mmCIF file of C-alpha atoms in Angstrom:
data_model
loop_
_atom_site.group_PDB
_atom_site.id
_atom_site.type_symbol
_atom_site.label_atom_id
_atom_site.label_comp_id
_atom_site.label_asym_id
_atom_site.label_seq_id
_atom_site.Cartn_x
_atom_site.Cartn_y
_atom_site.Cartn_z
ATOM 1 C CA MET X 20 -10.977 -33.970 -29.093
ATOM 2 C CA GLN X 21 -10.482 -33.012 -25.459
ATOM 3 C CA LEU X 22 -6.915 -31.898 -26.179
ATOM 4 C CA SER X 23 -8.129 -29.694 -29.037
ATOM 5 C CA PHE X 24 -10.749 -28.096 -26.778
ATOM 6 C CA ALA X 25 -8.143 -27.453 -24.058
ATOM 7 C CA LEU X 26 -5.827 -25.800 -26.574
ATOM 8 C CA LYS X 27 -8.629 -23.483 -27.719
ATOM 9 C CA ILE X 28 -9.358 -22.453 -24.110
ATOM 10 C CA PHE X 29 -5.660 -21.822 -23.487
ATOM 11 C CA ALA X 30 -5.411 -19.688 -26.631
ATOM 12 C CA LEU X 31 -8.496 -17.685 -25.635
ATOM 13 C CA MET X 32 -7.071 -16.991 -22.177
ATOM 14 C CA ALA X 33 -3.806 -15.870 -23.721
ATOM 15 C CA ILE X 34 -5.443 -13.094 -25.744
ATOM 16 C CA LEU X 35 -7.862 -11.864 -23.032
ATOM 17 C CA PRO X 36 -6.691 -8.883 -20.957
ATOM 18 C CA LEU X 37 -5.606 -9.767 -17.450
ATOM 19 C CA PRO X 38 -7.547 -8.207 -14.546
ATOM 20 C CA ALA X 39 -5.802 -5.137 -13.174
ATOM 21 C CA PHE X 40 -4.757 -5.711 -9.585
ATOM 22 C CA ALA X 41 -2.673 -3.008 -7.904
ATOM 23 C CA SER X 42 0.491 -4.351 -6.363
ATOM 24 C CA PRO X 43 0.419 -4.007 -2.561
ATOM 25 C CA GLU X 44 3.964 -2.679 -2.824
ATOM 26 C CA THR X 45 2.958 0.349 -4.895
ATOM 27 C CA GLU X 46 0.621 2.042 -2.372
ATOM 28 C CA GLN X 47 2.145 2.282 1.067
ATOM 29 C CA VAL X 48 1.022 3.845 4.338
ATOM 30 C CA ILE X 49 3.255 5.577 6.859
ATOM 31 C CA LEU X 50 1.922 5.504 10.437
ATOM 32 C CA LEU X 51 2.985 8.164 12.949
ATOM 33 C CA HIS X 52 2.108 7.830 16.637
ATOM 34 C CA GLY X 53 1.400 10.652 19.065
ATOM 35 C CA LEU X 54 3.273 12.440 21.830
ATOM 36 C CA CYS X 55 4.741 10.243 24.574
ATOM 37 C CA ARG X 56 3.701 7.103 22.675
ATOM 38 C CA THR X 57 5.531 4.509 20.593
ATOM 39 C CA SER X 58 4.798 2.650 17.378
ATOM 40 C CA ARG X 59 3.205 -0.097 19.467
ATOM 41 C CA SER X 60 0.222 2.190 20.007
ATOM 42 C CA MET X 61 -0.429 1.966 16.242
ATOM 43 C CA ASP X 62 -0.110 -1.831 15.984
ATOM 44 C CA THR X 63 -3.865 -2.458 15.745
ATOM 45 C CA MET X 64 -4.189 0.094 12.950
ATOM 46 C CA ALA X 65 -1.140 -1.384 11.225
ATOM 47 C CA ARG X 66 -2.631 -4.889 11.220
ATOM 48 C CA ALA X 67 -5.956 -3.653 9.858
ATOM 49 C CA LEU X 68 -4.303 -1.717 7.036
ATOM 50 C CA THR X 69 -2.099 -4.679 6.167
ATOM 51 C CA GLN X 70 -5.180 -6.893 5.959
ATOM 52 C CA ALA X 71 -6.786 -4.255 3.720
ATOM 53 C CA GLY X 72 -3.924 -4.712 1.250
ATOM 54 C CA TYR X 73 -1.516 -1.901 2.096
ATOM 55 C CA LYS X 74 2.163 -2.155 2.858
ATOM 56 C CA VAL X 75 2.589 -0.386 6.193
ATOM 57 C CA TRP X 76 5.533 1.438 7.735
ATOM 58 C CA ASN X 77 4.779 1.810 11.466
ATOM 59 C CA ILE X 78 7.360 4.414 12.446
ATOM 60 C CA ASP X 79 8.830 4.818 15.925
ATOM 61 C CA TYR X 80 10.278 8.228 16.751
ATOM 62 C CA PRO X 81 11.428 9.940 19.979
ATOM 63 C CA SER X 82 8.500 12.356 20.348
ATOM 64 C CA ARG X 83 9.803 13.941 23.558
ATOM 65 C CA SER X 84 13.337 14.610 22.339
ATOM 66 C CA ALA X 85 13.118 17.587 19.978
ATOM 67 C CA PRO X 86 10.927 20.389 18.564
ATOM 68 C CA ILE X 87 8.266 19.579 15.977
ATOM 69 C CA ALA X 88 10.204 20.785 12.921
ATOM 70 C CA GLN X 89 13.235 18.683 13.826
ATOM 71 C CA LEU X 90 11.146 15.583 14.500
ATOM 72 C CA ALA X 91 9.342 16.039 11.181
ATOM 73 C CA GLU X 92 12.559 16.335 9.185
ATOM 74 C CA SER X 93 14.284 13.319 10.688
ATOM 75 C CA THR X 94 11.260 11.038 10.965
ATOM 76 C CA ILE X 95 9.230 11.685 7.819
ATOM 77 C CA GLY X 96 12.202 12.335 5.565
ATOM 78 C CA GLN X 97 13.646 8.914 6.303
ATOM 79 C CA ALA X 98 10.257 7.182 6.039
ATOM 80 C CA VAL X 99 9.584 8.704 2.607
ATOM 81 C CA THR X 100 13.064 7.690 1.444
ATOM 82 C CA ASN X 101 12.379 4.100 2.536
ATOM 83 C CA CYS X 102 9.129 4.041 0.554
ATOM 84 C CA GLU X 103 10.767 5.464 -2.550
ATOM 85 C CA ARG X 104 13.563 2.897 -2.412
ATOM 86 C CA ASP X 105 10.819 0.273 -2.279
ATOM 87 C CA GLY X 106 9.348 1.464 -5.586
ATOM 88 C CA VAL X 107 6.256 3.152 -4.160
ATOM 89 C CA THR X 108 3.877 4.992 -6.491
ATOM 90 C CA LYS X 109 1.606 6.401 -3.760
ATOM 91 C CA ILE X 110 2.366 7.298 -0.132
ATOM 92 C CA ASP X 111 -0.466 7.751 2.377
ATOM 93 C CA PHE X 112 -0.184 8.829 6.007
ATOM 94 C CA VAL X 113 -2.239 7.832 9.042
ATOM 95 C CA THR X 114 -1.387 9.824 12.140
ATOM 96 C CA HIS X 115 -2.395 10.124 15.767
ATOM 97 C CA SER X 116 -2.266 13.442 17.645
ATOM 98 C CA LEU X 117 1.226 15.005 17.307
ATOM 99 C CA GLY X 118 1.916 12.789 14.277
ATOM 100 C CA GLY X 119 -0.488 14.901 12.231
ATOM 101 C CA ILE X 120 1.374 18.084 13.104
ATOM 102 C CA LEU X 121 4.631 16.459 12.001
ATOM 103 C CA VAL X 122 3.084 15.768 8.586
ATOM 104 C CA ARG X 123 1.890 19.370 8.295
ATOM 105 C CA SER X 124 5.325 20.648 9.304
ATOM 106 C CA TYR X 125 7.102 18.430 6.777
ATOM 107 C CA LEU X 126 4.739 19.273 3.906
ATOM 108 C CA ALA X 127 5.142 22.990 4.634
ATOM 109 C CA GLN X 128 8.798 22.584 3.665
ATOM 110 C CA HIS X 129 8.816 19.672 1.214
ATOM 111 C CA SER X 130 6.852 18.276 -1.703
ATOM 112 C CA ILE X 131 6.175 14.545 -1.922
ATOM 113 C CA PRO X 132 5.388 13.780 -5.602
ATOM 114 C CA THR X 133 3.828 10.442 -4.671
ATOM 115 C CA LEU X 134 1.676 11.835 -1.844
ATOM 116 C CA GLY X 135 -1.747 10.253 -1.654
ATOM 117 C CA ARG X 136 -4.150 10.830 1.229
ATOM 118 C CA VAL X 137 -3.690 11.669 4.902
ATOM 119 C CA VAL X 138 -5.889 10.652 7.833
ATOM 120 C CA MET X 139 -5.377 12.436 11.149
ATOM 121 C CA LEU X 140 -6.775 11.040 14.392
ATOM 122 C CA GLY X 141 -7.303 13.608 17.149
ATOM 123 C CA PRO X 142 -4.784 16.139 15.797
ATOM 124 C CA PRO X 143 -4.270 19.403 17.725
ATOM 125 C CA ASN X 144 -4.450 21.339 14.469
ATOM 126 C CA GLN X 145 -5.281 24.551 16.301
ATOM 127 C CA GLY X 146 -3.416 23.632 19.470
ATOM 128 C CA SER X 147 -4.797 22.600 22.854
ATOM 129 C CA GLU X 148 -5.880 24.635 25.873
ATOM 130 C CA VAL X 149 -4.215 22.007 28.051
ATOM 131 C CA VAL X 150 -0.852 23.290 26.827
ATOM 132 C CA ASP X 151 -1.955 26.884 27.436
ATOM 133 C CA LYS X 152 -2.799 26.147 31.064
ATOM 134 C CA LEU X 153 -0.154 23.570 31.997
ATOM 135 C CA GLY X 154 2.690 24.176 29.552
ATOM 136 C CA GLY X 155 4.595 26.385 31.997
ATOM 137 C CA TRP X 156 4.764 23.700 34.662
ATOM 138 C CA TRP X 157 8.135 22.006 35.136
ATOM 139 C CA LEU X 158 6.531 18.560 35.245
ATOM 140 C CA PHE X 159 4.619 19.162 31.994
ATOM 141 C CA LYS X 160 7.834 20.145 30.223
ATOM 142 C CA LYS X 161 9.636 17.142 31.673
ATOM 143 C CA ILE X 162 6.969 14.705 30.497
ATOM 144 C CA ASN X 163 6.118 16.172 27.096
ATOM 145 C CA GLY X 164 9.424 17.622 25.925
ATOM 146 C CA PRO X 165 9.976 20.493 23.451
ATOM 147 C CA ALA X 166 7.281 19.392 20.984
ATOM 148 C CA GLY X 167 4.603 19.274 23.678
ATOM 149 C CA ASN X 168 5.199 22.905 24.573
ATOM 150 C CA GLU X 169 4.740 23.964 20.929
ATOM 151 C CA LEU X 170 1.106 22.851 20.837
ATOM 152 C CA GLY X 171 -0.626 25.846 22.441
ATOM 153 C CA THR X 172 -3.587 27.708 20.948
ATOM 154 C CA ASP X 173 -2.011 31.147 20.503
ATOM 155 C CA LYS X 174 -1.453 32.445 16.983
ATOM 156 C CA ASN X 175 2.307 31.897 17.224
ATOM 157 C CA SER X 176 2.111 28.221 18.180
ATOM 158 C CA VAL X 177 3.526 25.785 15.645
ATOM 159 C CA PRO X 178 0.155 24.331 14.514
ATOM 160 C CA ASN X 179 -1.315 27.791 14.000
ATOM 161 C CA ARG X 180 1.674 28.992 11.963
ATOM 162 C CA LEU X 181 1.601 26.100 9.515
ATOM 163 C CA GLY X 182 -1.385 27.325 7.518
ATOM 164 C CA PRO X 183 -4.191 25.435 5.732
ATOM 165 C CA ALA X 184 -3.901 22.011 4.159
ATOM 166 C CA ASN X 185 -2.790 21.894 0.533
ATOM 167 C CA PHE X 186 -3.102 18.108 0.454
ATOM 168 C CA CYS X 187 -5.991 15.640 0.756
ATOM 169 C CA VAL X 188 -6.639 15.148 4.469
ATOM 170 C CA GLY X 189 -9.502 13.655 6.442
ATOM 171 C CA ILE X 190 -9.776 14.277 10.178
ATOM 172 C CA ILE X 191 -11.335 12.001 12.791
ATOM 173 C CA ALA X 192 -12.106 13.660 16.138
ATOM 174 C CA GLY X 193 -13.220 11.979 19.348
ATOM 175 C CA ASP X 194 -15.738 13.421 21.785
ATOM 176 C CA ARG X 195 -15.283 11.163 24.821
ATOM 177 C CA SER X 196 -12.884 11.831 27.668
ATOM 178 C CA ILE X 197 -11.286 9.709 30.359
ATOM 179 C CA ASN X 198 -9.350 12.695 31.712
ATOM 180 C CA TRP X 199 -11.899 14.939 33.423
ATOM 181 C CA ILE X 200 -9.182 17.263 34.763
ATOM 182 C CA ASN X 201 -7.989 18.083 31.239
ATOM 183 C CA SER X 202 -11.568 18.330 30.035
ATOM 184 C CA LEU X 203 -12.257 21.072 32.581
ATOM 185 C CA LEU X 204 -9.599 23.155 30.816
ATOM 186 C CA ILE X 205 -11.041 22.599 27.327
ATOM 187 C CA PRO X 206 -14.170 24.453 26.144
ATOM 188 C CA GLY X 207 -16.799 22.499 24.218
ATOM 189 C CA ARG X 208 -16.694 18.824 23.317
ATOM 190 C CA ASP X 209 -13.288 17.204 23.674
ATOM 191 C CA ASP X 210 -11.451 13.890 23.742
ATOM 192 C CA GLY X 211 -9.509 14.597 26.945
ATOM 193 C CA LYS X 212 -6.588 16.253 25.127
ATOM 194 C CA VAL X 213 -7.992 18.503 22.407
ATOM 195 C CA SER X 214 -11.386 19.993 21.617
ATOM 196 C CA VAL X 215 -13.369 18.727 18.661
ATOM 197 C CA GLU X 216 -13.288 22.228 17.190
ATOM 198 C CA ARG X 217 -9.507 22.534 17.419
ATOM 199 C CA THR X 218 -8.893 19.298 15.519
ATOM 200 C CA LYS X 219 -10.272 20.976 12.393
ATOM 201 C CA LEU X 220 -7.990 22.282 9.666
ATOM 202 C CA ALA X 221 -8.762 24.751 6.905
ATOM 203 C CA GLY X 222 -8.684 22.961 3.570
ATOM 204 C CA MET X 223 -9.532 19.526 4.969
ATOM 205 C CA ALA X 224 -11.389 17.214 2.575
ATOM 206 C CA ASP X 225 -13.633 15.590 5.185
ATOM 207 C CA PHE X 226 -14.278 15.553 8.920
ATOM 208 C CA ILE X 227 -16.075 13.196 11.270
ATOM 209 C CA VAL X 228 -16.622 12.878 15.029
ATOM 210 C CA ILE X 229 -16.823 9.495 16.730
ATOM 211 C CA PRO X 230 -17.481 8.504 20.374
ATOM 212 C CA ALA X 231 -13.893 7.764 21.403
ATOM 213 C CA ALA X 232 -11.253 9.129 23.770
ATOM 214 C CA HIS X 233 -7.988 10.606 22.512
ATOM 215 C CA SER X 234 -5.776 7.830 23.859
ATOM 216 C CA PHE X 235 -7.743 5.083 22.096
ATOM 217 C CA LEU X 236 -8.664 6.628 18.737
ATOM 218 C CA MET X 237 -6.028 4.662 16.818
ATOM 219 C CA ARG X 238 -7.386 1.362 18.202
ATOM 220 C CA ASN X 239 -11.071 2.171 17.820
ATOM 221 C CA LYS X 240 -12.867 -0.095 15.316
ATOM 222 C CA THR X 241 -14.932 2.752 13.901
ATOM 223 C CA ALA X 242 -11.868 4.953 13.502
ATOM 224 C CA ILE X 243 -10.037 2.149 11.703
ATOM 225 C CA ALA X 244 -12.959 1.488 9.339
ATOM 226 C CA GLN X 245 -13.301 5.202 8.605
ATOM 227 C CA THR X 246 -9.559 5.465 7.989
ATOM 228 C CA ILE X 247 -9.669 2.715 5.379
ATOM 229 C CA SER X 248 -12.714 4.326 3.767
ATOM 230 C CA PHE X 249 -10.911 7.653 3.409
ATOM 231 C CA LEU X 250 -7.720 6.118 2.067
ATOM 232 C CA ARG X 251 -9.738 4.281 -0.593
ATOM 233 C CA THR X 252 -12.289 6.940 -1.560
ATOM 234 C CA GLY X 253 -11.191 10.296 -0.176
ATOM 235 C CA LYS X 254 -14.205 10.535 2.121
ATOM 236 C CA PHE X 255 -15.625 9.064 5.313
ATOM 237 C CA GLU X 256 -18.783 6.975 5.638
ATOM 238 C CA HIS X 257 -21.145 9.471 7.243
ATOM 239 C CA PRO X 258 -24.300 8.093 8.873
ATOM 240 C CA ILE X 259 -27.507 8.724 6.963
ATOM 241 C CA ILE X 260 -29.806 10.926 9.019
ATOM 242 C CA ALA X 261 -33.488 10.326 8.287
ATOM 243 C CA LYS X 262 -35.479 13.436 7.518
ATOM 244 C CA SER X 263 -38.523 14.022 9.691
#
């Protein structure tokens, strides 16, 4: 009797459709750190995304060694190839600062058929006044390399020549600064490196400002939660403002 009942249950389970779980290998996230940083700066973000079910590629690249276009080609091209060899069906990007400009540069020249969503943290999408004011200094060039000097606000700077986004991108800007000297050079609200206004990009899908400094955006709990929200839904979790 019990055996007969067990066989019926087994047969029923065999004909029922299995729940559809996406393989963690099929949607992967490429992380790109900022100028003068390493992949270690993205470790906290990498752990959070891994726990959220993504396979993460936390890329290290020599940000001070070459111009933006060259860095984009060598860094992103290889990362995308690695994902494709791994059988990826969707590639997302999460970037900090210069990393976002590398993605824009690469996508201006290449199509990624499996491209999903992109989150940029503190990107100088319209350049930074800090570069305008300090970029000619020998020490600035020594510290920041060729890519750093390409991030000015004039119309011929690399970010301003790349054009609007033709991909799904959400931008998280910070409005706290721990570098008051830089902030004196930047009009309006800023994160110590770039103004809130100049992080914006024509064609962006969503935009949000959080109370965080540039150097810590990628480790900020709110930024991480908002990043996961955008990767999953294509939008940020904006606070509900009560009407008076």
